[in-house]
Coordinates of C-alpha atoms in Angstrom, one line a residue:
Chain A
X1 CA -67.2 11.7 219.2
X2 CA -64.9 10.5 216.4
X3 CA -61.8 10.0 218.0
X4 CA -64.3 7.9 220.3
X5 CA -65.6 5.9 217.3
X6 CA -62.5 5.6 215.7
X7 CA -61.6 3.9 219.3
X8 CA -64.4 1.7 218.9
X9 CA -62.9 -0.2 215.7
X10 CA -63.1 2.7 213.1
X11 CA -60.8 3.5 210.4
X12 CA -57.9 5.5 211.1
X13 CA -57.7 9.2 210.1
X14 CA -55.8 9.0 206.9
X15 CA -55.7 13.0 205.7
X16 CA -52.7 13.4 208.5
X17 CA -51.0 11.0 206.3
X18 CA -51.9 12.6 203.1
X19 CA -50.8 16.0 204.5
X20 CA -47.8 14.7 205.4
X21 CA -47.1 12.8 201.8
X22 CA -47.5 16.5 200.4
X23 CA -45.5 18.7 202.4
X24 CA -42.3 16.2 202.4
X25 CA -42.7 15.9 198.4
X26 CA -43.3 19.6 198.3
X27 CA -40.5 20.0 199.5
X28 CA -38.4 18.1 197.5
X29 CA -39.9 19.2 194.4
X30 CA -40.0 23.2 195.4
X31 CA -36.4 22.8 196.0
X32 CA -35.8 20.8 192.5
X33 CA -37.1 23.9 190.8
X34 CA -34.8 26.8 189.7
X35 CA -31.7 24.5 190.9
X36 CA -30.5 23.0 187.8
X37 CA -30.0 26.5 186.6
X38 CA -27.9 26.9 189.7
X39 CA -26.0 23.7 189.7
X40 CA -25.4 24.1 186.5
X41 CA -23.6 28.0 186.7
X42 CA -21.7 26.5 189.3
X43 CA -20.7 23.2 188.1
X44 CA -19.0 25.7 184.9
X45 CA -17.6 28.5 187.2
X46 CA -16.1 25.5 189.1
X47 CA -14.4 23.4 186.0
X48 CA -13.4 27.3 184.9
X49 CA -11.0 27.9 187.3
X50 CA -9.8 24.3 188.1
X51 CA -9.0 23.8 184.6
X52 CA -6.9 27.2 184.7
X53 CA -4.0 25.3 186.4
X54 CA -4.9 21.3 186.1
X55 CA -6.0 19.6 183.2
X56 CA -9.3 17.9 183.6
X57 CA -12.1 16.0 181.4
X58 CA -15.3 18.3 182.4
X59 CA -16.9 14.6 182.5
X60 CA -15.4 13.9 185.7
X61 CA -16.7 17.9 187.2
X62 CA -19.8 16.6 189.3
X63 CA -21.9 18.6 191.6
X64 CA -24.6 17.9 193.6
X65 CA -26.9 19.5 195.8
X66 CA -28.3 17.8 198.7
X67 CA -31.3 19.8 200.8
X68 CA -31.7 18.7 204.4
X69 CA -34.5 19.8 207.0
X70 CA -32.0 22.8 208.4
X71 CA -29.0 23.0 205.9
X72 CA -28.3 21.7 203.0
X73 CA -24.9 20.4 201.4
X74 CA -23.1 21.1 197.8
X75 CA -21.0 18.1 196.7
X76 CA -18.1 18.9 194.5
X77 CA -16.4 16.0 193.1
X78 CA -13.7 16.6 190.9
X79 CA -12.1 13.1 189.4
X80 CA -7.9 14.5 188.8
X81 CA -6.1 12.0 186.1
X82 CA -2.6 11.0 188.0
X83 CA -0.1 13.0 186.6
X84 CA -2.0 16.8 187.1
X85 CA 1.1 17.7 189.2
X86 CA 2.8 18.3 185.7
X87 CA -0.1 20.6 184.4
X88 CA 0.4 22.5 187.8
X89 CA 4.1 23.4 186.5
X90 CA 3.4 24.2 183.1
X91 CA 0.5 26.6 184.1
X92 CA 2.1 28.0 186.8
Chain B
X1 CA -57.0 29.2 163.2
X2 CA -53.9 28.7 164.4
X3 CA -53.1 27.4 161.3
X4 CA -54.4 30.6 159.5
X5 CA -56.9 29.0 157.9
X6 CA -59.9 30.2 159.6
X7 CA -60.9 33.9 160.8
X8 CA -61.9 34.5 164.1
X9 CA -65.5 35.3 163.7
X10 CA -65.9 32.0 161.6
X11 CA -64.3 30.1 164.2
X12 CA -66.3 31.6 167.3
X13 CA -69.7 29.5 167.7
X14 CA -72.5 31.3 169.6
X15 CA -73.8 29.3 172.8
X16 CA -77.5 28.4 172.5
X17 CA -78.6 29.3 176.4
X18 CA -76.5 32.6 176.9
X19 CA -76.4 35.5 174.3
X20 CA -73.0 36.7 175.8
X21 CA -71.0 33.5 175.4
X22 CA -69.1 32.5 172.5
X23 CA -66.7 29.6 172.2
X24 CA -63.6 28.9 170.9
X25 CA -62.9 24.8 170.4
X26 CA -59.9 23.2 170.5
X27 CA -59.7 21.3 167.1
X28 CA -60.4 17.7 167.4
X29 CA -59.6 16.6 164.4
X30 CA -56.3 17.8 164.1
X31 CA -53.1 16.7 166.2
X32 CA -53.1 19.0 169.7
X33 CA -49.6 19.8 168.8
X34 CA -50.9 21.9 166.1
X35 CA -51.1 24.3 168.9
X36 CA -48.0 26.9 169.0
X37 CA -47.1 29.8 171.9
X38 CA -47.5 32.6 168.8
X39 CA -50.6 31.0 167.2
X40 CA -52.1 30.9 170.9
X41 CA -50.9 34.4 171.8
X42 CA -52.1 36.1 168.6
X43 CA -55.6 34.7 168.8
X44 CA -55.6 36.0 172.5
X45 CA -54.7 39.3 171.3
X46 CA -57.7 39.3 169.0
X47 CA -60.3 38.4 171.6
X48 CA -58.8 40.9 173.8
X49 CA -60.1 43.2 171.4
X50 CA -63.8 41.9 171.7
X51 CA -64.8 40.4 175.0
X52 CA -64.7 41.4 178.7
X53 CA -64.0 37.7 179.6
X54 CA -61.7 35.4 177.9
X55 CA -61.5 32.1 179.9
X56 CA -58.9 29.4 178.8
X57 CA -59.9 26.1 179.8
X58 CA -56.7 24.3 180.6
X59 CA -55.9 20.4 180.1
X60 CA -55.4 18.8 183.9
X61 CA -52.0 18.0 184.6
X62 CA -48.8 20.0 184.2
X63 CA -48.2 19.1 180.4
X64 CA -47.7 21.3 177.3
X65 CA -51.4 21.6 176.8
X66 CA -51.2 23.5 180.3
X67 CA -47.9 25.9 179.8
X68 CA -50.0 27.0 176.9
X69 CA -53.3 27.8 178.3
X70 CA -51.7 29.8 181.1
X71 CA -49.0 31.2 178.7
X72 CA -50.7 35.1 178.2
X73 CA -53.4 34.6 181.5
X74 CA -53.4 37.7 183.5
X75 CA -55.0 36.2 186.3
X76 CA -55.5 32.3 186.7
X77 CA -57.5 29.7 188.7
X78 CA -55.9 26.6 190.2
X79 CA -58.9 23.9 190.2
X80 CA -58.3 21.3 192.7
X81 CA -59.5 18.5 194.7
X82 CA -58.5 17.2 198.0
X83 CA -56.4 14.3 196.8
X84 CA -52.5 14.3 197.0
X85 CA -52.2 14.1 192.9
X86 CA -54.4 16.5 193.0
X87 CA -52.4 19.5 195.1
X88 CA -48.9 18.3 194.4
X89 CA -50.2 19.4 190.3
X90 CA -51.4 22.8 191.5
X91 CA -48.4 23.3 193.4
X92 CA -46.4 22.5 189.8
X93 CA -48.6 24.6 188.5
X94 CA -48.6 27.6 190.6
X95 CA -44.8 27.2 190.4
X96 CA -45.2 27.5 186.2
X97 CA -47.1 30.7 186.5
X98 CA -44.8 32.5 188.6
X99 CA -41.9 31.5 185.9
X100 CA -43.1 30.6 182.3
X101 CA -46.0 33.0 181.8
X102 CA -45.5 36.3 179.6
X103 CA -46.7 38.3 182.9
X104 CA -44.1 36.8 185.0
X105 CA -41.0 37.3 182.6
X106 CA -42.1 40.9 182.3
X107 CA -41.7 40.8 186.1
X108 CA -45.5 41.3 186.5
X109 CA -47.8 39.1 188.4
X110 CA -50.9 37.1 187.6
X111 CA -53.5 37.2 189.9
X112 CA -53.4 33.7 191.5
X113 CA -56.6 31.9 192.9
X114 CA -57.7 28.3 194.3
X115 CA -60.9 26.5 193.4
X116 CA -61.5 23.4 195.6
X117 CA -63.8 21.0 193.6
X118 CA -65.5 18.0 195.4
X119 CA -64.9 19.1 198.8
X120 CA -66.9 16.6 201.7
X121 CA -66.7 18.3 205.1
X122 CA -68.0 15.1 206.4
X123 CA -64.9 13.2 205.6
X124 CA -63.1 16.1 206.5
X125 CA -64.3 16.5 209.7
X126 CA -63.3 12.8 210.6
X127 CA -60.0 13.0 209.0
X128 CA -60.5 11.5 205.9
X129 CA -59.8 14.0 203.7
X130 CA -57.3 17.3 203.6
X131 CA -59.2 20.3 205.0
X132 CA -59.6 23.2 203.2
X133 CA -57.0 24.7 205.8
X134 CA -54.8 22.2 204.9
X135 CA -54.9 22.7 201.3
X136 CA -54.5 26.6 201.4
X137 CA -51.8 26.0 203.9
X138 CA -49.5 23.7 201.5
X139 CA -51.0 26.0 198.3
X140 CA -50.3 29.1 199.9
X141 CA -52.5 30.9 197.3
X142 CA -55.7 33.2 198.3
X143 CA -58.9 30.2 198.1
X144 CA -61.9 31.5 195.6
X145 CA -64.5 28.7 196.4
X146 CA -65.5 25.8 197.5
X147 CA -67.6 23.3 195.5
X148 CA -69.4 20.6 197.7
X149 CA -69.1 16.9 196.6
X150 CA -72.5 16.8 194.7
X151 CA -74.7 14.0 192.6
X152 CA -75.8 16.5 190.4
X153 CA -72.4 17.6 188.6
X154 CA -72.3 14.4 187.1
X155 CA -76.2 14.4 186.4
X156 CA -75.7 17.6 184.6
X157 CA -72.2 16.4 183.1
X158 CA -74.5 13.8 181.6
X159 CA -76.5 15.3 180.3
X160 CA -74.6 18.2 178.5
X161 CA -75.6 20.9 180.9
X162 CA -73.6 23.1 183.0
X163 CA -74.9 22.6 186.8
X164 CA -75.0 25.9 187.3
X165 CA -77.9 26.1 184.6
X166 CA -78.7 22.1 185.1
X167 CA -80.0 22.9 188.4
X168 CA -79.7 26.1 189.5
X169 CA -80.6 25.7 193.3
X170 CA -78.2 22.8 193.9
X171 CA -75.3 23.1 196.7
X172 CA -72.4 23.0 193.9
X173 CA -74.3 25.3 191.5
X174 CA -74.7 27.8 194.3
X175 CA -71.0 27.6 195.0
X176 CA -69.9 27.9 191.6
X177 CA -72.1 31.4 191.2
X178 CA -70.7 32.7 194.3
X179 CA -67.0 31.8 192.5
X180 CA -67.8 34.0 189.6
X181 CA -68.8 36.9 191.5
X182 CA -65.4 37.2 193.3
X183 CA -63.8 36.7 190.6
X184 CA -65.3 39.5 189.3
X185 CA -64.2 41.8 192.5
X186 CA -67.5 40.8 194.3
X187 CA -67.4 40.5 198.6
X188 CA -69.1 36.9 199.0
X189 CA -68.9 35.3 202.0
X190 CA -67.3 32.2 201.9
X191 CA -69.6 29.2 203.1
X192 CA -67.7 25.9 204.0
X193 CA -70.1 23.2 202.6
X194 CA -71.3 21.5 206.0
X195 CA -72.7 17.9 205.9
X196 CA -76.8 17.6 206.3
X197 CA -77.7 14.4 208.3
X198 CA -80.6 13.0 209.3
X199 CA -81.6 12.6 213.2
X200 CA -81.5 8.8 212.9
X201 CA -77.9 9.5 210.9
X202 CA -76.7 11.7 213.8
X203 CA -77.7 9.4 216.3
X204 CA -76.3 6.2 214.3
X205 CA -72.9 7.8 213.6
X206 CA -73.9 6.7 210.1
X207 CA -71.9 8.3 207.4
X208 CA -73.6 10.1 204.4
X209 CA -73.4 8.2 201.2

């Protein structure tokens, strides 16, 4: 009877939409919490043992999570001044 | 109080229509960030200490007004409606009371439950408004009631009046009862608000007001 009325020049059903808003910034938002905690052990743990044998400016130690529908990705990006060969030596 | 400046049993105001209800208010006239977790939590300790029931009314939204109110809850009640704001909040909120309350960083729980407010099966039914399946889906959180879309919370709102005592034998006044008896461990049956329409309505496809 709806769906028949709708037909007949109705409005279109717009809580599949509103559903649909929620669960996709749900998502997003339930994975947002607890991760800066996370990123942020790593992001330490990470510039920890790089800087053990190259000499870096932590400002240049990004990470970044990324979630996707079925896996997600960690982005590491680690900015090396030219030259870090010689820190290699001397640590090693 | 908070401040220290009052006692508690100067500061608790007697309601005029039920002899076991006192109130606490907020002070208005000074800033809400007067407000602090230790003030908050000693004055709950206190009540603890005198009444069955102590209900924290909570600002809407997710703000600090919020953390605090939930801060020493044992068990709490997400009020909702079914508009996106309105979920994505409880979802924040849900998410704070798992986290920032004193139950959960002893590793204990508190008792979550949803409240739909201003629920209209009829748009519902047409697809013009989340179901209450859809709700609890996203919410994932054990429902407690269902209060109909209803003229008379605003009458009584008006007028100063609870509904449930405005008008005692309205739809949402009804639901709101049935709400506070499970909270309270009662079995109530849950009744999905369903849309009265006229013959002439029915036959029209007219929708309700």
């Amino acid at each position: 009877m709806m769906n028949l009325l709708r037909l007949l020049g109705g409005r279109p059903a717009s809580a599949p939409v509103a559903r649909e808003r929620l669960q996709i910034l749900l998502a997003h938002e339930r994975g947002l919490r607890g991760q800066p905690e996370l990123l942020g052990l790593l992001r330490a743990e990470i510039l920890a043992v790089v800087s053990r044998h190259v000499v870096l400016d932590p400002e240049k130690v990004i990470v970044r999570m990324e979630r996707g529908k079925h896996v997600s990705t960690l982005e590491v990006d680690i900015e090396v001044p030219n030259g870090f060969e010689r820190s290699l030596a001397a640590a090693g | 109080m908070v401040q220290g400046v009052a006692k508690l049993s100067q500061a608790l105001i007697r309601d005029k229509r039920l002899e076991n209800l006192w109130l606490l208010p907020a002070s208005q006239t000074r800033d809400k960030d007067a407000l602090t977790d230790e003030g908050v939590g000693s004055i709950v300790a206190d009540l603890r200490t005198r009444f069955d029931w102590i209900l924290c009314d909570s600002p809407a939204g997710i703000e600090r007004g919020a953390t605090l109110a939930m801060r020493y809850a044992d068990e709490a009640v997400i009020v909702t409606n079914p508009e996106v704001s309105s979920v994505r909040d409880s979802d924040r909120i849900i998410g704070m009371l798992d986290s920032k309350t004193v139950r959960a960083e002893r590793g204990e729980r508190v008792e979550k439950h949803v409240l739909i407010t201003r629920y209209d099966s009829g748009r519902a039914v047409r697809g013009e408004m989340l179901s209450i399946d859809d709700i609890l889906e996203i919410l994932a959180t054990p429902l407690l009631g269902i209060i109909p879309e209803s003229q008379d919370v605003l009458r009584a709102s008006n007028v100063g009046s609870p509904v449930t005592l405005n008008n005692a034998a309205s739809a949402p006044a009804r639901a709101y009862v049935d709400a506070a008896r499970r909270l309270m461990g009662e079995a109530v049956t849950m009744v999905v608000p369903t849309e009265r329409k006229g013959l002439m309505d029915r036959l029209l496809g007219r929708r309700a007001a």
